[in-house]
PDB file of C-alpha atoms in Angstrom:
ATOM      1  CA  UNK A   1      51.192  36.442  -4.771  1.00 85.00           C
ATOM      2  CA  UNK A   2      52.806  33.515  -6.584  1.00 97.00           C
ATOM      3  CA  UNK A   3      54.798  30.933  -4.651  1.00 98.00           C
ATOM      4  CA  UNK A   4      57.766  29.220  -6.318  1.00 98.00           C
ATOM      5  CA  UNK A   5      58.971  26.054  -4.614  1.00 98.00           C
ATOM      6  CA  UNK A   6      62.538  25.023  -5.430  1.00 97.00           C
ATOM      7  CA  UNK A   7      63.488  21.357  -5.808  1.00 96.00           C
ATOM      8  CA  UNK A   8      65.392  19.876  -2.900  1.00 95.00           C
ATOM      9  CA  UNK A   9      69.118  20.517  -3.323  1.00 93.00           C
ATOM     10  CA  UNK A  10      68.611  23.181  -6.011  1.00 94.00           C
ATOM     11  CA  UNK A  11      68.378  26.018  -3.492  1.00 93.00           C
ATOM     12  CA  UNK A  12      72.123  26.019  -2.744  1.00 91.00           C
ATOM     13  CA  UNK A  13      73.104  28.419  -5.521  1.00 90.00           C
ATOM     14  CA  UNK A  14      70.294  30.794  -4.546  1.00 91.00           C
ATOM     15  CA  UNK A  15      71.319  30.805  -0.903  1.00 86.00           C
ATOM     16  CA  UNK A  16      74.881  31.504  -2.090  1.00 88.00           C
ATOM     17  CA  UNK A  17      73.646  34.670  -3.817  1.00 88.00           C
ATOM     18  CA  UNK A  18      72.951  33.618  -7.419  1.00 93.00           C
ATOM     19  CA  UNK A  19      69.796  35.579  -8.383  1.00 95.00           C
ATOM     20  CA  UNK A  20      68.809  33.423 -11.381  1.00 97.00           C
ATOM     21  CA  UNK A  21      66.314  30.572 -11.039  1.00 97.00           C
ATOM     22  CA  UNK A  22      66.180  28.188 -13.990  1.00 96.00           C
ATOM     23  CA  UNK A  23      63.008  26.303 -14.878  1.00 95.00           C
ATOM     24  CA  UNK A  24      64.788  23.004 -14.231  1.00 95.00           C
ATOM     25  CA  UNK A  25      65.244  23.980 -10.539  1.00 96.00           C
ATOM     26  CA  UNK A  26      61.538  24.618  -9.915  1.00 97.00           C
ATOM     27  CA  UNK A  27      59.360  21.948  -8.294  1.00 97.00           C
ATOM     28  CA  UNK A  28      56.098  23.850  -8.690  1.00 97.00           C
ATOM     29  CA  UNK A  29      54.560  27.310  -9.032  1.00 97.00           C
ATOM     30  CA  UNK A  30      51.367  28.068  -7.125  1.00 97.00           C
ATOM     31  CA  UNK A  31      49.043  30.997  -7.717  1.00 96.00           C
ATOM     32  CA  UNK A  32      46.284  32.361  -9.891  1.00 96.00           C
ATOM     33  CA  UNK A  33      46.607  31.684 -13.644  1.00 95.00           C
ATOM     34  CA  UNK A  34      46.532  35.387 -14.503  1.00 94.00           C
ATOM     35  CA  UNK A  35      49.505  35.981 -12.203  1.00 94.00           C
ATOM     36  CA  UNK A  36      51.426  33.022 -13.634  1.00 94.00           C
ATOM     37  CA  UNK A  37      50.920  34.412 -17.132  1.00 94.00           C
ATOM     38  CA  UNK A  38      51.962  37.959 -16.222  1.00 95.00           C
ATOM     39  CA  UNK A  39      55.652  38.492 -17.153  1.00 95.00           C
ATOM     40  CA  UNK A  40      57.539  39.950 -14.204  1.00 97.00           C
ATOM     41  CA  UNK A  41      54.929  39.131 -11.550  1.00 97.00           C
ATOM     42  CA  UNK A  42      56.364  39.117  -8.045  1.00 98.00           C
ATOM     43  CA  UNK A  43      56.667  35.694  -6.430  1.00 98.00           C
ATOM     44  CA  UNK A  44      57.757  34.360  -3.068  1.00 98.00           C
ATOM     45  CA  UNK A  45      60.531  31.762  -3.440  1.00 98.00           C
ATOM     46  CA  UNK A  46      60.787  28.958  -0.893  1.00 97.00           C
ATOM     47  CA  UNK A  47      62.655  25.707  -0.318  1.00 96.00           C
ATOM     48  CA  UNK A  48      60.992  22.310  -0.633  1.00 95.00           C
ATOM     49  CA  UNK A  49      60.512  22.459   3.155  1.00 95.00           C
ATOM     50  CA  UNK A  50      58.739  25.844   2.754  1.00 96.00           C
ATOM     51  CA  UNK A  51      61.526  28.011   4.179  1.00 96.00           C
ATOM     52  CA  UNK A  52      61.632  31.535   2.768  1.00 97.00           C
ATOM     53  CA  UNK A  53      64.441  32.208   0.272  1.00 96.00           C
ATOM     54  CA  UNK A  54      63.447  35.505  -1.289  1.00 97.00           C
ATOM     55  CA  UNK A  55      61.113  37.427  -3.582  1.00 98.00           C
ATOM     56  CA  UNK A  56      61.596  37.238  -7.322  1.00 98.00           C
ATOM     57  CA  UNK A  57      60.248  38.361 -10.688  1.00 98.00           C
ATOM     58  CA  UNK A  58      58.593  35.366 -12.382  1.00 98.00           C
ATOM     59  CA  UNK A  59      58.448  34.745 -16.116  1.00 98.00           C
ATOM     60  CA  UNK A  60      56.939  31.475 -17.344  1.00 96.00           C
ATOM     61  CA  UNK A  61      58.141  32.164 -20.899  1.00 95.00           C
ATOM     62  CA  UNK A  62      61.862  32.215 -20.050  1.00 96.00           C
ATOM     63  CA  UNK A  63      64.324  29.443 -19.240  1.00 95.00           C
ATOM     64  CA  UNK A  64      65.448  31.794 -16.469  1.00 96.00           C
ATOM     65  CA  UNK A  65      61.965  31.583 -15.023  1.00 96.00           C
ATOM     66  CA  UNK A  66      62.628  33.862 -12.025  1.00 98.00           C
ATOM     67  CA  UNK A  67      65.169  36.416 -10.849  1.00 98.00           C
ATOM     68  CA  UNK A  68      65.577  37.260  -7.178  1.00 97.00           C
ATOM     69  CA  UNK A  69      64.783  40.831  -6.153  1.00 98.00           C
ATOM     70  CA  UNK A  70      65.509  40.487  -2.439  1.00 97.00           C
ATOM     71  CA  UNK A  71      66.479  37.887   0.147  1.00 96.00           C
ATOM     72  CA  UNK A  72      64.936  39.948   2.953  1.00 96.00           C
ATOM     73  CA  UNK A  73      61.518  38.731   4.085  1.00 96.00           C
ATOM     74  CA  UNK A  74      60.588  42.179   5.407  1.00 96.00           C
ATOM     75  CA  UNK A  75      61.550  44.034   2.185  1.00 97.00           C
ATOM     76  CA  UNK A  76      58.593  44.481  -0.198  1.00 97.00           C
ATOM     77  CA  UNK A  77      59.069  44.674  -3.953  1.00 98.00           C
ATOM     78  CA  UNK A  78      57.529  48.038  -4.784  1.00 98.00           C
ATOM     79  CA  UNK A  79      58.180  51.399  -6.439  1.00 97.00           C
ATOM     80  CA  UNK A  80      60.349  52.483  -3.493  1.00 98.00           C
ATOM     81  CA  UNK A  81      62.635  49.459  -3.809  1.00 98.00           C
ATOM     82  CA  UNK A  82      63.104  49.938  -7.548  1.00 98.00           C
ATOM     83  CA  UNK A  83      63.860  53.639  -7.177  1.00 98.00           C
ATOM     84  CA  UNK A  84      66.334  52.972  -4.346  1.00 98.00           C
ATOM     85  CA  UNK A  85      68.195  50.490  -6.526  1.00 98.00           C
ATOM     86  CA  UNK A  86      68.375  52.906  -9.471  1.00 98.00           C
ATOM     87  CA  UNK A  87      69.511  55.739  -7.204  1.00 98.00           C
ATOM     88  CA  UNK A  88      72.247  53.580  -5.654  1.00 98.00           C
ATOM     89  CA  UNK A  89      73.492  52.442  -9.075  1.00 98.00           C
ATOM     90  CA  UNK A  90      73.717  56.031 -10.314  1.00 97.00           C
ATOM     91  CA  UNK A  91      75.504  57.160  -7.142  1.00 97.00           C
ATOM     92  CA  UNK A  92      78.021  54.304  -7.465  1.00 97.00           C
ATOM     93  CA  UNK A  93      79.106  55.507 -10.914  1.00 96.00           C
ATOM     94  CA  UNK A  94      78.503  59.248 -10.547  1.00 93.00           C
ATOM     95  CA  UNK A  95      82.202  60.122 -10.408  1.00 92.00           C
ATOM     96  CA  UNK A  96      82.944  58.186 -13.604  1.00 90.00           C
ATOM     97  CA  UNK A  97      80.025  59.841 -15.384  1.00 88.00           C
ATOM     98  CA  UNK A  98      81.183  63.310 -14.290  1.00 88.00           C
ATOM     99  CA  UNK A  99      84.758  62.603 -15.394  1.00 89.00           C
ATOM    100  CA  UNK A 100      83.752  61.261 -18.804  1.00 88.00           C
ATOM    101  CA  UNK A 101      84.434  63.197 -21.964  1.00 87.00           C
ATOM    102  CA  UNK A 102      81.510  64.569 -23.991  1.00 88.00           C
ATOM    103  CA  UNK A 103      81.565  61.641 -26.441  1.00 92.00           C
ATOM    104  CA  UNK A 104      82.186  58.759 -24.035  1.00 92.00           C
ATOM    105  CA  UNK A 105      79.602  56.042 -23.479  1.00 91.00           C
ATOM    106  CA  UNK A 106      79.564  55.416 -19.726  1.00 93.00           C
ATOM    107  CA  UNK A 107      77.809  52.633 -17.737  1.00 95.00           C
ATOM    108  CA  UNK A 108      75.125  53.861 -15.330  1.00 97.00           C
ATOM    109  CA  UNK A 109      73.257  50.663 -14.360  1.00 98.00           C
ATOM    110  CA  UNK A 110      74.606  47.124 -14.706  1.00 98.00           C
ATOM    111  CA  UNK A 111      71.905  44.567 -14.031  1.00 98.00           C
ATOM    112  CA  UNK A 112      72.596  41.953 -11.353  1.00 97.00           C
ATOM    113  CA  UNK A 113      75.483  44.007 -10.006  1.00 97.00           C
ATOM    114  CA  UNK A 114      72.938  46.646  -8.977  1.00 98.00           C
ATOM    115  CA  UNK A 115      70.084  44.352  -7.940  1.00 97.00           C
ATOM    116  CA  UNK A 116      68.238  45.167 -11.166  1.00 98.00           C
ATOM    117  CA  UNK A 117      68.619  41.935 -13.113  1.00 97.00           C
ATOM    118  CA  UNK A 118      68.346  42.520 -16.853  1.00 97.00           C
ATOM    119  CA  UNK A 119      68.610  46.324 -16.776  1.00 98.00           C
ATOM    120  CA  UNK A 120      71.490  47.957 -18.646  1.00 98.00           C
ATOM    121  CA  UNK A 121      71.766  51.750 -18.849  1.00 98.00           C
ATOM    122  CA  UNK A 122      74.527  53.780 -20.501  1.00 96.00           C
ATOM    123  CA  UNK A 123      75.014  57.542 -20.583  1.00 95.00           C
ATOM    124  CA  UNK A 124      76.256  59.457 -23.608  1.00 95.00           C
ATOM    125  CA  UNK A 125      76.748  63.187 -23.884  1.00 93.00           C
ATOM    126  CA  UNK A 126      76.520  64.097 -20.204  1.00 89.00           C
ATOM    127  CA  UNK A 127      73.542  65.676 -18.491  1.00 90.00           C
ATOM    128  CA  UNK A 128      72.082  67.029 -21.730  1.00 91.00           C
ATOM    129  CA  UNK A 129      72.795  63.840 -23.668  1.00 94.00           C
ATOM    130  CA  UNK A 130      71.027  60.499 -23.659  1.00 96.00           C
ATOM    131  CA  UNK A 131      70.444  57.554 -21.368  1.00 97.00           C
ATOM    132  CA  UNK A 132      70.281  54.364 -23.434  1.00 97.00           C
ATOM    133  CA  UNK A 133      68.352  51.571 -21.673  1.00 98.00           C
ATOM    134  CA  UNK A 134      67.976  47.868 -22.333  1.00 98.00           C
ATOM    135  CA  UNK A 135      65.261  46.005 -20.424  1.00 98.00           C
ATOM    136  CA  UNK A 136      66.455  42.423 -20.855  1.00 97.00           C
ATOM    137  CA  UNK A 137      64.200  40.667 -18.348  1.00 98.00           C
ATOM    138  CA  UNK A 138      60.490  40.625 -17.583  1.00 97.00           C
ATOM    139  CA  UNK A 139      61.141  41.844 -14.042  1.00 97.00           C
ATOM    140  CA  UNK A 140      62.664  45.191 -14.951  1.00 98.00           C
ATOM    141  CA  UNK A 141      60.330  45.504 -17.932  1.00 98.00           C
ATOM    142  CA  UNK A 142      57.358  45.338 -15.558  1.00 97.00           C
ATOM    143  CA  UNK A 143      58.835  48.198 -13.503  1.00 98.00           C
ATOM    144  CA  UNK A 144      59.794  50.359 -16.480  1.00 98.00           C
ATOM    145  CA  UNK A 145      57.839  53.443 -15.380  1.00 98.00           C
ATOM    146  CA  UNK A 146      59.459  53.870 -11.916  1.00 98.00           C
ATOM    147  CA  UNK A 147      62.863  53.016 -13.417  1.00 98.00           C
ATOM    148  CA  UNK A 148      62.555  55.808 -15.978  1.00 98.00           C
ATOM    149  CA  UNK A 149      61.214  58.191 -13.326  1.00 98.00           C
ATOM    150  CA  UNK A 150      64.231  57.463 -11.126  1.00 98.00           C
ATOM    151  CA  UNK A 151      66.687  57.865 -14.013  1.00 98.00           C
ATOM    152  CA  UNK A 152      65.237  61.265 -14.874  1.00 97.00           C
ATOM    153  CA  UNK A 153      65.174  62.430 -11.253  1.00 97.00           C
ATOM    154  CA  UNK A 154      68.646  61.235 -10.276  1.00 96.00           C
ATOM    155  CA  UNK A 155      70.645  62.152 -13.398  1.00 95.00           C
ATOM    156  CA  UNK A 156      68.884  65.294 -14.620  1.00 94.00           C
ATOM    157  CA  UNK A 157      69.205  63.914 -18.153  1.00 95.00           C
ATOM    158  CA  UNK A 158      65.974  64.651 -20.086  1.00 96.00           C
ATOM    159  CA  UNK A 159      66.376  62.008 -22.795  1.00 97.00           C
ATOM    160  CA  UNK A 160      65.812  58.296 -22.104  1.00 98.00           C
ATOM    161  CA  UNK A 161      65.809  55.874 -25.023  1.00 98.00           C
ATOM    162  CA  UNK A 162      64.936  52.164 -25.051  1.00 98.00           C
ATOM    163  CA  UNK A 163      67.088  49.882 -27.164  1.00 96.00           C
ATOM    164  CA  UNK A 164      66.680  46.106 -27.523  1.00 94.00           C
ATOM    165  CA  UNK A 165      68.757  43.008 -27.919  1.00 93.00           C
ATOM    166  CA  UNK A 166      66.176  41.272 -30.077  1.00 95.00           C
ATOM    167  CA  UNK A 167      67.276  37.707 -29.258  1.00 95.00           C
ATOM    168  CA  UNK A 168      67.283  38.353 -25.503  1.00 96.00           C
ATOM    169  CA  UNK A 169      63.850  39.985 -25.532  1.00 96.00           C
ATOM    170  CA  UNK A 170      62.393  37.190 -27.655  1.00 95.00           C
ATOM    171  CA  UNK A 171      63.871  34.631 -25.253  1.00 94.00           C
ATOM    172  CA  UNK A 172      62.015  36.409 -22.447  1.00 95.00           C
ATOM    173  CA  UNK A 173      58.784  36.444 -24.444  1.00 95.00           C
ATOM    174  CA  UNK A 174      58.834  40.256 -24.505  1.00 96.00           C
ATOM    175  CA  UNK A 175      57.912  42.581 -27.407  1.00 96.00           C
ATOM    176  CA  UNK A 176      60.633  44.371 -29.342  1.00 96.00           C
ATOM    177  CA  UNK A 177      60.827  48.141 -28.884  1.00 92.00           C
ATOM    178  CA  UNK A 178      63.140  50.888 -30.114  1.00 95.00           C
ATOM    179  CA  UNK A 179      61.675  54.126 -28.800  1.00 97.00           C
ATOM    180  CA  UNK A 180      62.086  57.273 -26.740  1.00 98.00           C
ATOM    181  CA  UNK A 181      60.766  56.790 -23.203  1.00 98.00           C
ATOM    182  CA  UNK A 182      61.367  60.439 -22.301  1.00 98.00           C
ATOM    183  CA  UNK A 183      62.551  63.454 -24.257  1.00 97.00           C
ATOM    184  CA  UNK A 184      63.999  63.066 -27.746  1.00 96.00           C
ATOM    185  CA  UNK A 185      65.437  60.219 -29.799  1.00 95.00           C
ATOM    186  CA  UNK A 186      69.219  60.232 -30.358  1.00 94.00           C
ATOM    187  CA  UNK A 187      70.478  61.335 -33.785  1.00 90.00           C
ATOM    188  CA  UNK A 188      71.330  58.705 -36.422  1.00 85.00           C
ATOM    189  CA  UNK A 189      75.077  59.037 -35.851  1.00 90.00           C
ATOM    190  CA  UNK A 190      77.080  60.224 -32.863  1.00 93.00           C
ATOM    191  CA  UNK A 191      80.801  60.184 -32.225  1.00 93.00           C
ATOM    192  CA  UNK A 192      81.804  57.791 -29.446  1.00 92.00           C
ATOM    193  CA  UNK A 193      85.296  57.735 -27.957  1.00 86.00           C
ATOM    194  CA  UNK A 194      86.767  54.613 -26.372  1.00 77.00           C
ATOM    195  CA  UNK A 195      90.288  55.254 -25.123  1.00 74.00           C
ATOM    196  CA  UNK A 196      92.182  56.464 -28.187  1.00 79.00           C
ATOM    197  CA  UNK A 197      89.654  55.001 -30.581  1.00 81.00           C
ATOM    198  CA  UNK A 198      86.683  56.818 -32.008  1.00 86.00           C
ATOM    199  CA  UNK A 199      83.539  55.395 -33.544  1.00 86.00           C
ATOM    200  CA  UNK A 200      80.490  56.674 -35.287  1.00 92.00           C
ATOM    201  CA  UNK A 201      77.599  54.912 -33.584  1.00 93.00           C
ATOM    202  CA  UNK A 202      73.844  54.693 -33.856  1.00 94.00           C
ATOM    203  CA  UNK A 203      72.881  54.871 -30.169  1.00 94.00           C
ATOM    204  CA  UNK A 204      69.419  53.591 -31.024  1.00 94.00           C
ATOM    205  CA  UNK A 205      70.697  50.207 -32.235  1.00 93.00           C
ATOM    206  CA  UNK A 206      74.251  50.048 -30.853  1.00 91.00           C
ATOM    207  CA  UNK A 207      75.625  49.612 -34.383  1.00 90.00           C
ATOM    208  CA  UNK A 208      79.205  50.833 -34.749  1.00 88.00           C
ATOM    209  CA  UNK A 209      80.287  52.253 -38.071  1.00 85.00           C
ATOM    210  CA  UNK A 210      83.910  52.016 -39.258  1.00 71.00           C
ATOM    211  CA  UNK A 211      86.484  53.502 -36.922  1.00 65.00           C
ATOM    212  CA  UNK A 212      87.488  57.126 -37.244  1.00 57.00           C
ATOM    213  CA  UNK A 213      91.220  57.725 -37.007  1.00 56.00           C
ATOM    214  CA  UNK A 214      92.264  59.475 -33.838  1.00 51.00           C
TER     215      UNK A 214
END
């Protein structure tokens, strides 16, 4: 496993709960070259005096070169952890999803807030609709398969679609994808309601067409 050593004095924000590690805060990264070059590889993060801080997803191609998964030394980063995080995020917003109208776009997973830095998931159309995902960091991108498995299992929604913010993905050194990860692609246009406003939207790109009068 990789070991990331933080410069003296730069660990304060991490110990305060900030999950992002910028390249400028890193003293050195130790480990095999193939691991260093693998986007999203799990790394142990330590202080300059070699005290454990946490485990993180490492990405040498990003200015945010690591994102903390856990501050617990006895908590491994594995399929079980990822699925627990997805399940907890879905449970947290289950009531809002159930209460949403058929055309509302509802948050399901919100990145750092859910311990899944870089992962954004929205639901449209209820259980038989679509889950629209954005994998905006190498860490969640590396765990895409268990994330999708957990989304399918916990929501019952058969359709999972991957959408990209091109600039964010390029900044992470990740390829650009617009594709169905499970089930079917969304249609070209769907009606989305937001309060009293209504939009025609392409769920695949996030593009909003001119407003429809309510």
